[in-house]
Amino acid sequence: MHQPPQLSIDKLPLPGRQQLLTVLIAILAWTLLLGLYWKGTYPELLVRTSSSALAALLSYRLLEHWPQKLPQSLPRWALQVVGVALSIPLALLTVYMGTAEEGGPSFWQNHDQHLGFLAIMVTGVLFAPWIAMSALLRQRDEIVREQARQFERARGALERQALDSRLRLLQSQVTPHFLFNTLANVRELVDSASPQAPALLDSLITYLRATIPQLDSSQSTLGQELSLVKAYLSLMKMRMPDRLHFSINADEEVHSLPCPSLALLTLVENAVRHGIDPSESGGEIKIRVLLHKGMCRVKVQDTGVGMQGKTSGMGTGLSTLRERLRLTFGETASLELSALQPRGMLAEIHYPIARKQHL
């Protein structure tokens, strides 16, 4: 049986509702059973069975916490069961002695009272310990269930901590990846020695000022992501005005939906660096955001050099994004790449949207 909490007698908890209900049912059944053969009045019988049952309940509760320490060879559940069995004759004898009529024969001289005492005591001692055992088993099962619930809560908390740590680690990998790509763009601007270089550099500074505050955040919204992408593509178009065209197709109502920070920007950066830049004729980037059956689908399509032009650098960014999607939204989230004909590539991410965020 379980180890009871260490409580002093003055803090002994009262019987629970379930225990009181069980005792009340036992009293009624006990009284009705003995009433079939009882020679006295029902109120007398009810007082004696109720007193005995309540004494058994008090003994059960008292021995649940007292004494605080027991010999290892004496389990507490056994002490409670024995206490319940002994409390019934003691309480019953006290009731009989206390309710003896003044001037009448004493309990010890009344044969009918002896028979009534024996009937109540024998039936009580036969059934009360089994009721106590049943209560102890239910109590043990409840303790086991509560321990299981506590274990599940603790495991859930540890899993959330591990997930948060993993997301922070992945986010820390995104930050240098993004900054190195941006610095590479600066180098290209300087190398080009274009008359538009100062304006491009100013645009780049503005873009960085808007982007860097989001680097420490693991979650963003599609509206913020689309704004970043638009700023980035505008900057890239200034660098290669004749070779880059782009369009963004997303309804205003999707702007408040959640999105992993810099997820859309990662796809667009890859389309520019590995699709449009290597192509002599450039190309077009189309961005679309769709909602379908509780899933958000973000598509980035380019008409660049296609899958053959991809380098290992693109794989790092996309593999990190794929892992962030899985940790944030579960196994239903995905990142898919597919080749387009006659050229180009489609990058598409899917992730579930909570019911309250459905449109």
mmCIF file of C-alpha atoms in Angstrom:
data_model
loop_
_atom_site.group_PDB
_atom_site.id
_atom_site.type_symbol
_atom_site.label_atom_id
_atom_site.label_comp_id
_atom_site.label_asym_id
_atom_site.label_seq_id
_atom_site.Cartn_x
_atom_site.Cartn_y
_atom_site.Cartn_z
ATOM 1 C CA MET A 1 0.000 0.000 0.000
ATOM 2 C CA HIS A 2 1.062 3.621 -0.429
ATOM 3 C CA GLN A 3 3.178 5.603 2.018
ATOM 4 C CA PRO A 4 0.835 8.096 3.743
ATOM 5 C CA PRO A 5 1.663 11.789 3.993
ATOM 6 C CA GLN A 6 3.192 12.894 7.269
ATOM 7 C CA LEU A 7 0.387 14.869 8.935
ATOM 8 C CA SER A 8 -0.226 15.662 12.582
ATOM 9 C CA ILE A 9 -3.508 14.693 14.203
ATOM 10 C CA ASP A 10 -4.746 18.270 14.420
ATOM 11 C CA LYS A 11 -4.420 18.482 10.620
ATOM 12 C CA LEU A 12 -6.229 15.209 9.974
ATOM 13 C CA PRO A 13 -8.288 15.693 6.807
ATOM 14 C CA LEU A 14 -12.017 15.135 6.981
ATOM 15 C CA PRO A 15 -13.585 12.174 5.149
ATOM 16 C CA GLY A 16 -14.109 12.814 1.497
ATOM 17 C CA ARG A 17 -17.482 12.954 -0.226
ATOM 18 C CA GLN A 18 -16.984 9.525 -1.759
ATOM 19 C CA GLN A 19 -16.122 8.002 1.618
ATOM 20 C CA LEU A 20 -19.174 9.539 3.298
ATOM 21 C CA LEU A 21 -21.426 8.313 0.489
ATOM 22 C CA THR A 22 -19.996 4.795 0.766
ATOM 23 C CA VAL A 23 -20.561 4.730 4.532
ATOM 24 C CA LEU A 24 -24.120 6.050 4.139
ATOM 25 C CA ILE A 25 -24.987 3.323 1.635
ATOM 26 C CA ALA A 26 -23.412 0.696 3.928
ATOM 27 C CA ILE A 27 -25.474 1.940 6.890
ATOM 28 C CA LEU A 28 -28.734 1.736 4.929
ATOM 29 C CA ALA A 29 -27.993 -1.743 3.592
ATOM 30 C CA TRP A 30 -26.824 -2.914 7.012
ATOM 31 C CA THR A 31 -29.942 -1.590 8.735
ATOM 32 C CA LEU A 32 -32.318 -3.095 6.174
ATOM 33 C CA LEU A 33 -30.589 -6.478 6.404
ATOM 34 C CA LEU A 34 -30.731 -6.656 10.216
ATOM 35 C CA GLY A 35 -34.224 -5.179 10.248
ATOM 36 C CA LEU A 36 -35.615 -8.428 8.864
ATOM 37 C CA TYR A 37 -34.885 -10.123 12.201
ATOM 38 C CA TRP A 38 -34.703 -7.154 14.582
ATOM 39 C CA LYS A 39 -37.021 -7.288 17.590
ATOM 40 C CA GLY A 40 -36.556 -3.669 18.641
ATOM 41 C CA THR A 41 -37.430 -0.407 16.882
ATOM 42 C CA TYR A 42 -35.839 0.773 13.644
ATOM 43 C CA PRO A 43 -34.540 4.036 15.155
ATOM 44 C CA GLU A 44 -32.632 2.011 17.789
ATOM 45 C CA LEU A 45 -31.133 -0.180 15.093
ATOM 46 C CA LEU A 46 -30.273 2.809 12.908
ATOM 47 C CA VAL A 47 -28.492 4.582 15.791
ATOM 48 C CA ARG A 48 -26.410 1.501 16.573
ATOM 49 C CA THR A 49 -25.418 0.702 12.986
ATOM 50 C CA SER A 50 -24.698 4.383 12.231
ATOM 51 C CA SER A 51 -22.528 4.757 15.344
ATOM 52 C CA SER A 52 -20.584 1.622 14.497
ATOM 53 C CA ALA A 53 -20.091 2.631 10.848
ATOM 54 C CA LEU A 54 -18.987 6.176 11.700
ATOM 55 C CA ALA A 55 -16.571 4.819 14.310
ATOM 56 C CA ALA A 56 -15.112 2.530 11.646
ATOM 57 C CA LEU A 57 -14.730 5.496 9.262
ATOM 58 C CA LEU A 58 -13.067 7.599 11.959
ATOM 59 C CA SER A 59 -10.680 4.760 12.747
ATOM 60 C CA TYR A 60 -9.864 4.377 9.037
ATOM 61 C CA ARG A 61 -9.026 8.061 8.668
ATOM 62 C CA LEU A 62 -7.154 8.299 11.969
ATOM 63 C CA LEU A 63 -4.892 5.317 11.281
ATOM 64 C CA GLU A 64 -4.220 6.604 7.765
ATOM 65 C CA HIS A 65 -1.994 9.283 9.314
ATOM 66 C CA TRP A 66 -1.270 8.155 12.853
ATOM 67 C CA PRO A 67 1.114 7.017 14.135
ATOM 68 C CA GLN A 68 3.479 8.679 11.685
ATOM 69 C CA LYS A 69 6.074 5.910 11.923
ATOM 70 C CA LEU A 70 5.357 2.194 11.888
ATOM 71 C CA PRO A 71 7.609 -0.862 12.101
ATOM 72 C CA GLN A 72 8.651 -2.039 8.650
ATOM 73 C CA SER A 73 6.945 -5.380 9.301
ATOM 74 C CA LEU A 74 3.560 -3.683 9.869
ATOM 75 C CA PRO A 75 2.041 -2.213 6.709
ATOM 76 C CA ARG A 76 -0.285 0.709 7.300
ATOM 77 C CA TRP A 77 -3.095 -0.817 5.273
ATOM 78 C CA ALA A 78 -3.143 -3.812 7.661
ATOM 79 C CA LEU A 79 -3.304 -1.477 10.644
ATOM 80 C CA GLN A 80 -6.254 0.369 9.065
ATOM 81 C CA VAL A 81 -8.165 -2.850 8.357
ATOM 82 C CA VAL A 82 -7.601 -4.191 11.886
ATOM 83 C CA GLY A 83 -8.545 -0.807 13.344
ATOM 84 C CA VAL A 84 -11.820 -0.796 11.402
ATOM 85 C CA ALA A 85 -12.655 -4.331 12.623
ATOM 86 C CA LEU A 86 -11.894 -3.493 16.295
ATOM 87 C CA SER A 87 -13.686 -0.145 16.272
ATOM 88 C CA ILE A 88 -17.081 -1.703 15.538
ATOM 89 C CA PRO A 89 -17.513 -3.815 18.748
ATOM 90 C CA LEU A 90 -15.983 -1.049 20.895
ATOM 91 C CA ALA A 91 -18.290 1.629 19.496
ATOM 92 C CA LEU A 92 -21.292 -0.700 19.621
ATOM 93 C CA LEU A 93 -20.626 -1.636 23.250
ATOM 94 C CA THR A 94 -20.313 2.044 24.170
ATOM 95 C CA VAL A 95 -23.680 2.791 22.525
ATOM 96 C CA TYR A 96 -25.383 -0.076 24.318
ATOM 97 C CA MET A 97 -23.915 0.947 27.683
ATOM 98 C CA GLY A 98 -24.759 4.589 27.142
ATOM 99 C CA THR A 99 -28.369 3.994 26.078
ATOM 100 C CA ALA A 100 -29.345 1.601 28.900
ATOM 101 C CA GLU A 101 -32.652 2.557 30.470
ATOM 102 C CA GLU A 102 -32.440 3.975 33.980
ATOM 103 C CA GLY A 103 -33.739 1.417 36.535
ATOM 104 C CA GLY A 104 -33.908 -1.336 33.919
ATOM 105 C CA PRO A 105 -31.662 -4.362 33.550
ATOM 106 C CA SER A 106 -28.101 -3.617 32.585
ATOM 107 C CA PHE A 107 -26.656 -4.627 29.243
ATOM 108 C CA TRP A 108 -24.892 -7.579 30.852
ATOM 109 C CA GLN A 109 -28.233 -8.875 32.224
ATOM 110 C CA ASN A 110 -30.348 -8.377 29.057
ATOM 111 C CA HIS A 111 -30.383 -11.454 26.820
ATOM 112 C CA ASP A 112 -32.158 -9.687 23.929
ATOM 113 C CA GLN A 113 -29.508 -6.962 23.888
ATOM 114 C CA HIS A 114 -26.811 -9.627 23.836
ATOM 115 C CA LEU A 115 -28.372 -11.099 20.696
ATOM 116 C CA GLY A 116 -28.724 -7.687 19.078
ATOM 117 C CA PHE A 117 -25.120 -6.794 19.953
ATOM 118 C CA LEU A 118 -23.827 -10.047 18.480
ATOM 119 C CA ALA A 119 -25.874 -9.618 15.284
ATOM 120 C CA ILE A 120 -24.626 -6.089 14.650
ATOM 121 C CA MET A 121 -21.042 -6.881 15.661
ATOM 122 C CA VAL A 122 -20.690 -10.080 13.628
ATOM 123 C CA THR A 123 -22.158 -8.599 10.433
ATOM 124 C CA GLY A 124 -20.133 -5.411 10.899
ATOM 125 C CA VAL A 125 -16.841 -7.229 11.490
ATOM 126 C CA LEU A 126 -17.540 -9.480 8.508
ATOM 127 C CA PHE A 127 -18.221 -6.710 5.980
ATOM 128 C CA ALA A 128 -16.488 -3.522 7.194
ATOM 129 C CA PRO A 129 -12.879 -4.731 6.614
ATOM 130 C CA TRP A 130 -13.776 -5.644 3.027
ATOM 131 C CA ILE A 131 -15.220 -2.191 2.457
ATOM 132 C CA ALA A 132 -12.035 -0.710 3.918
ATOM 133 C CA MET A 133 -9.897 -2.888 1.609
ATOM 134 C CA SER A 134 -11.932 -1.749 -1.380
ATOM 135 C CA ALA A 135 -11.405 1.889 -0.376
ATOM 136 C CA LEU A 136 -7.671 1.301 0.015
ATOM 137 C CA LEU A 137 -7.447 -0.257 -3.440
ATOM 138 C CA ARG A 138 -9.333 2.656 -5.007
ATOM 139 C CA GLN A 139 -7.067 5.066 -3.158
ATOM 140 C CA ARG A 140 -3.982 3.256 -4.419
ATOM 141 C CA ASP A 141 -5.282 3.311 -7.996
ATOM 142 C CA GLU A 142 -5.976 7.035 -7.724
ATOM 143 C CA ILE A 143 -2.443 7.635 -6.442
ATOM 144 C CA VAL A 144 -1.032 5.659 -9.360
ATOM 145 C CA ARG A 145 -3.150 7.658 -11.823
ATOM 146 C CA GLU A 146 -2.091 10.946 -10.215
ATOM 147 C CA GLN A 147 1.569 9.919 -10.406
ATOM 148 C CA ALA A 148 1.059 9.043 -14.070
ATOM 149 C CA ARG A 149 -0.532 12.449 -14.697
ATOM 150 C CA GLN A 150 2.345 14.192 -12.913
ATOM 151 C CA PHE A 151 4.815 12.186 -14.989
ATOM 152 C CA GLU A 152 3.023 13.156 -18.207
ATOM 153 C CA ARG A 153 2.992 16.828 -17.187
ATOM 154 C CA ALA A 154 6.709 16.709 -16.334
ATOM 155 C CA ARG A 155 7.512 14.913 -19.582
ATOM 156 C CA GLY A 156 5.463 17.444 -21.570
ATOM 157 C CA ALA A 157 7.319 20.319 -19.897
ATOM 158 C CA LEU A 158 10.692 18.719 -20.685
ATOM 159 C CA GLU A 159 9.657 18.117 -24.296
ATOM 160 C CA ARG A 160 8.594 21.759 -24.664
ATOM 161 C CA GLN A 161 11.918 22.894 -23.184
ATOM 162 C CA ALA A 162 13.813 20.616 -25.564
ATOM 163 C CA LEU A 163 11.747 21.904 -28.507
ATOM 164 C CA ASP A 164 12.388 25.525 -27.566
ATOM 165 C CA SER A 165 16.112 24.834 -27.220
ATOM 166 C CA ARG A 166 16.176 23.122 -30.603
ATOM 167 C CA LEU A 167 14.322 26.020 -32.266
ATOM 168 C CA ARG A 168 16.699 28.550 -30.706
ATOM 169 C CA LEU A 169 19.652 26.515 -31.989
ATOM 170 C CA LEU A 170 18.216 26.410 -35.505
ATOM 171 C CA GLN A 171 17.425 30.118 -35.341
ATOM 172 C CA SER A 172 21.035 30.796 -34.348
ATOM 173 C CA GLN A 173 22.074 28.893 -37.493
ATOM 174 C CA VAL A 174 19.764 31.024 -39.666
ATOM 175 C CA THR A 175 21.206 34.306 -38.409
ATOM 176 C CA PRO A 176 24.826 33.944 -39.689
ATOM 177 C CA HIS A 177 23.519 32.334 -42.891
ATOM 178 C CA PHE A 178 21.377 35.388 -43.568
ATOM 179 C CA LEU A 179 24.120 37.870 -42.633
ATOM 180 C CA PHE A 180 26.711 36.176 -44.863
ATOM 181 C CA ASN A 181 24.335 36.280 -47.818
ATOM 182 C CA THR A 182 23.675 39.954 -47.203
ATOM 183 C CA LEU A 183 27.398 40.733 -47.034
ATOM 184 C CA ALA A 184 27.857 38.876 -50.300
ATOM 185 C CA ASN A 185 25.302 41.219 -51.849
ATOM 186 C CA VAL A 186 27.267 44.210 -50.549
ATOM 187 C CA ARG A 187 30.425 42.864 -52.121
ATOM 188 C CA GLU A 188 28.694 42.471 -55.488
ATOM 189 C CA LEU A 189 27.472 46.053 -55.285
ATOM 190 C CA VAL A 190 30.972 47.340 -54.612
ATOM 191 C CA ASP A 191 32.516 45.202 -57.325
ATOM 192 C CA SER A 192 29.984 46.414 -59.887
ATOM 193 C CA ALA A 193 31.063 50.075 -59.400
ATOM 194 C CA SER A 194 27.684 51.038 -60.740
ATOM 195 C CA PRO A 195 26.570 54.700 -60.555
ATOM 196 C CA GLN A 196 23.609 53.377 -58.612
ATOM 197 C CA ALA A 197 25.887 51.845 -55.962
ATOM 198 C CA PRO A 198 25.268 54.577 -53.298
ATOM 199 C CA ALA A 199 21.490 54.266 -53.730
ATOM 200 C CA LEU A 200 21.752 50.494 -53.593
ATOM 201 C CA LEU A 201 23.825 50.668 -50.436
ATOM 202 C CA ASP A 202 21.294 52.983 -48.810
ATOM 203 C CA SER A 203 18.493 50.584 -49.729
ATOM 204 C CA LEU A 204 20.500 47.722 -48.310
ATOM 205 C CA ILE A 205 21.010 49.549 -45.017
ATOM 206 C CA THR A 206 17.273 50.235 -44.825
ATOM 207 C CA TYR A 207 16.554 46.604 -45.555
ATOM 208 C CA LEU A 208 18.956 45.397 -42.836
ATOM 209 C CA ARG A 209 17.505 47.835 -40.332
ATOM 210 C CA ALA A 210 14.061 46.300 -40.892
ATOM 211 C CA THR A 211 15.271 42.694 -40.967
ATOM 212 C CA ILE A 212 17.760 42.358 -38.095
ATOM 213 C CA PRO A 213 15.186 42.850 -35.284
ATOM 214 C CA GLN A 214 13.433 39.705 -36.516
ATOM 215 C CA LEU A 215 16.538 37.545 -36.361
ATOM 216 C CA ASP A 216 16.052 36.796 -32.655
ATOM 217 C CA SER A 217 12.405 35.826 -33.099
ATOM 218 C CA SER A 218 11.410 32.244 -33.914
ATOM 219 C CA GLN A 219 7.885 33.217 -35.009
ATOM 220 C CA SER A 220 6.662 35.887 -37.355
ATOM 221 C CA THR A 221 3.559 36.528 -39.467
ATOM 222 C CA LEU A 222 3.053 36.124 -43.163
ATOM 223 C CA GLY A 223 2.473 39.858 -43.399
ATOM 224 C CA GLN A 224 5.912 40.587 -41.913
ATOM 225 C CA GLU A 225 7.518 37.925 -44.102
ATOM 226 C CA LEU A 226 5.918 39.337 -47.255
ATOM 227 C CA SER A 227 7.089 42.849 -46.364
ATOM 228 C CA LEU A 228 10.650 41.611 -45.902
ATOM 229 C CA VAL A 229 10.556 39.692 -49.171
ATOM 230 C CA LYS A 230 9.199 42.686 -51.049
ATOM 231 C CA ALA A 231 11.988 44.896 -49.642
ATOM 232 C CA TYR A 232 14.590 42.278 -50.500
ATOM 233 C CA LEU A 233 13.359 41.791 -54.081
ATOM 234 C CA SER A 234 13.143 45.548 -54.619
ATOM 235 C CA LEU A 235 16.764 45.771 -53.559
ATOM 236 C CA MET A 236 17.792 42.935 -55.859
ATOM 237 C CA LYS A 237 15.901 44.496 -58.756
ATOM 238 C CA MET A 238 17.937 47.678 -58.329
ATOM 239 C CA ARG A 239 21.064 45.573 -58.704
ATOM 240 C CA MET A 240 19.837 43.754 -61.822
ATOM 241 C CA PRO A 241 16.932 45.806 -63.211
ATOM 242 C CA ASP A 242 16.812 44.070 -66.588
ATOM 243 C CA ARG A 243 17.156 40.508 -65.360
ATOM 244 C CA LEU A 244 14.816 40.254 -62.376
ATOM 245 C CA HIS A 245 11.049 40.516 -62.319
ATOM 246 C CA PHE A 246 8.829 39.499 -59.474
ATOM 247 C CA SER A 247 5.210 39.413 -58.344
ATOM 248 C CA ILE A 248 3.542 38.753 -54.968
ATOM 249 C CA ASN A 249 0.035 37.345 -54.802
ATOM 250 C CA ALA A 250 -1.388 37.117 -51.282
ATOM 251 C CA ASP A 251 -4.716 38.280 -49.935
ATOM 252 C CA GLU A 252 -4.710 40.761 -47.085
ATOM 253 C CA GLU A 253 -6.544 38.281 -44.841
ATOM 254 C CA VAL A 254 -3.557 35.886 -44.682
ATOM 255 C CA HIS A 255 -1.160 38.516 -43.346
ATOM 256 C CA SER A 256 -1.932 37.737 -39.703
ATOM 257 C CA LEU A 257 -1.235 33.997 -40.025
ATOM 258 C CA PRO A 258 1.875 32.661 -38.234
ATOM 259 C CA CYS A 259 5.039 31.858 -40.131
ATOM 260 C CA PRO A 260 8.521 30.795 -38.952
ATOM 261 C CA SER A 261 10.774 33.831 -38.966
ATOM 262 C CA LEU A 262 12.687 34.345 -42.241
ATOM 263 C CA ALA A 263 11.126 31.188 -43.774
ATOM 264 C CA LEU A 264 9.776 32.928 -46.876
ATOM 265 C CA LEU A 265 12.914 35.038 -47.181
ATOM 266 C CA THR A 266 15.034 31.863 -47.209
ATOM 267 C CA LEU A 267 13.088 30.506 -50.205
ATOM 268 C CA VAL A 268 13.290 33.794 -52.087
ATOM 269 C CA GLU A 269 17.005 34.214 -51.369
ATOM 270 C CA ASN A 270 17.662 30.777 -52.802
ATOM 271 C CA ALA A 271 15.585 31.581 -55.882
ATOM 272 C CA VAL A 272 17.646 34.740 -56.486
ATOM 273 C CA ARG A 273 21.103 33.366 -55.691
ATOM 274 C CA HIS A 274 20.741 29.911 -57.265
ATOM 275 C CA GLY A 275 18.087 30.501 -59.917
ATOM 276 C CA ILE A 276 18.107 34.050 -61.289
ATOM 277 C CA ASP A 277 21.705 35.143 -60.669
ATOM 278 C CA PRO A 278 23.375 32.257 -62.600
ATOM 279 C CA SER A 279 21.044 32.782 -65.570
ATOM 280 C CA GLU A 280 22.308 35.148 -68.300
ATOM 281 C CA SER A 281 18.782 36.152 -69.216
ATOM 282 C CA GLY A 282 17.591 36.386 -65.591
ATOM 283 C CA GLY A 283 14.027 35.394 -64.861
ATOM 284 C CA GLU A 284 10.900 35.975 -62.863
ATOM 285 C CA ILE A 285 10.010 35.093 -59.282
ATOM 286 C CA LYS A 286 6.353 34.520 -58.392
ATOM 287 C CA ILE A 287 5.220 34.307 -54.782
ATOM 288 C CA ARG A 288 1.771 32.983 -53.884
ATOM 289 C CA VAL A 289 0.119 32.248 -50.541
ATOM 290 C CA LEU A 290 -2.904 29.917 -50.487
ATOM 291 C CA LEU A 291 -5.125 28.369 -47.825
ATOM 292 C CA HIS A 292 -6.546 24.903 -48.432
ATOM 293 C CA LYS A 293 -8.241 22.548 -45.938
ATOM 294 C CA GLY A 294 -6.608 24.075 -42.881
ATOM 295 C CA MET A 295 -3.155 24.166 -44.482
ATOM 296 C CA CYS A 296 -1.154 27.228 -45.454
ATOM 297 C CA ARG A 297 0.725 26.778 -48.735
ATOM 298 C CA VAL A 298 3.467 29.257 -49.585
ATOM 299 C CA LYS A 299 4.861 28.913 -53.113
ATOM 300 C CA VAL A 300 8.010 30.529 -54.508
ATOM 301 C CA GLN A 301 8.405 29.852 -58.224
ATOM 302 C CA ASP A 302 11.306 31.075 -60.345
ATOM 303 C CA THR A 303 12.242 30.772 -64.012
ATOM 304 C CA GLY A 304 16.003 30.597 -63.325
ATOM 305 C CA VAL A 305 18.467 27.863 -64.177
ATOM 306 C CA GLY A 306 16.522 25.189 -62.298
ATOM 307 C CA MET A 307 17.784 22.318 -60.157
ATOM 308 C CA GLN A 308 21.115 21.987 -62.018
ATOM 309 C CA GLY A 309 22.283 25.321 -60.753
ATOM 310 C CA LYS A 310 21.869 24.510 -57.053
ATOM 311 C CA THR A 311 24.903 24.444 -54.776
ATOM 312 C CA SER A 312 25.581 22.994 -51.369
ATOM 313 C CA GLY A 313 24.990 26.395 -49.764
ATOM 314 C CA MET A 314 21.326 26.281 -50.675
ATOM 315 C CA GLY A 315 20.986 22.875 -49.027
ATOM 316 C CA THR A 316 22.022 24.187 -45.607
ATOM 317 C CA GLY A 317 19.382 26.911 -45.545
ATOM 318 C CA LEU A 318 16.591 24.656 -46.780
ATOM 319 C CA SER A 319 17.467 21.739 -44.492
ATOM 320 C CA THR A 320 17.415 24.114 -41.507
ATOM 321 C CA LEU A 321 14.062 25.519 -42.627
ATOM 322 C CA ARG A 322 12.661 21.996 -43.047
ATOM 323 C CA GLU A 323 13.699 21.102 -39.477
ATOM 324 C CA ARG A 324 12.238 24.339 -38.074
ATOM 325 C CA LEU A 325 8.919 23.614 -39.784
ATOM 326 C CA ARG A 326 8.828 20.109 -38.308
ATOM 327 C CA LEU A 327 9.626 21.295 -34.770
ATOM 328 C CA THR A 328 7.123 24.151 -34.933
ATOM 329 C CA PHE A 329 4.150 22.513 -36.689
ATOM 330 C CA GLY A 330 4.819 18.754 -36.450
ATOM 331 C CA GLU A 331 5.048 16.075 -39.109
ATOM 332 C CA THR A 332 2.214 17.581 -41.172
ATOM 333 C CA ALA A 333 4.470 20.506 -42.166
ATOM 334 C CA SER A 334 6.766 20.033 -45.164
ATOM 335 C CA LEU A 335 9.089 21.718 -47.611
ATOM 336 C CA GLU A 336 9.023 20.421 -51.191
ATOM 337 C CA LEU A 337 11.155 21.267 -54.208
ATOM 338 C CA SER A 338 10.250 20.460 -57.792
ATOM 339 C CA ALA A 339 11.700 21.278 -61.213
ATOM 340 C CA LEU A 340 9.659 23.312 -63.682
ATOM 341 C CA GLN A 341 9.570 23.050 -67.456
ATOM 342 C CA PRO A 342 11.129 24.410 -69.573
ATOM 343 C CA ARG A 343 13.255 25.786 -66.724
ATOM 344 C CA GLY A 344 13.030 26.987 -63.181
ATOM 345 C CA MET A 345 12.115 25.586 -59.818
ATOM 346 C CA LEU A 346 9.165 25.592 -57.415
ATOM 347 C CA ALA A 347 9.778 25.695 -53.663
ATOM 348 C CA GLU A 348 6.662 25.134 -51.563
ATOM 349 C CA ILE A 349 6.107 24.957 -47.811
ATOM 350 C CA HIS A 350 2.948 23.541 -46.179
ATOM 351 C CA TYR A 351 2.009 23.867 -42.546
ATOM 352 C CA PRO A 352 -1.245 23.593 -40.555
ATOM 353 C CA ILE A 353 -3.194 26.590 -39.353
ATOM 354 C CA ALA A 354 -5.023 26.459 -36.026
ATOM 355 C CA ARG A 355 -8.839 26.286 -36.251
ATOM 356 C CA LYS A 356 -9.361 29.752 -34.784
ATOM 357 C CA GLN A 357 -7.059 31.125 -37.475
ATOM 358 C CA HIS A 358 -9.047 29.617 -40.334
ATOM 359 C CA LEU A 359 -10.550 32.099 -42.687
#
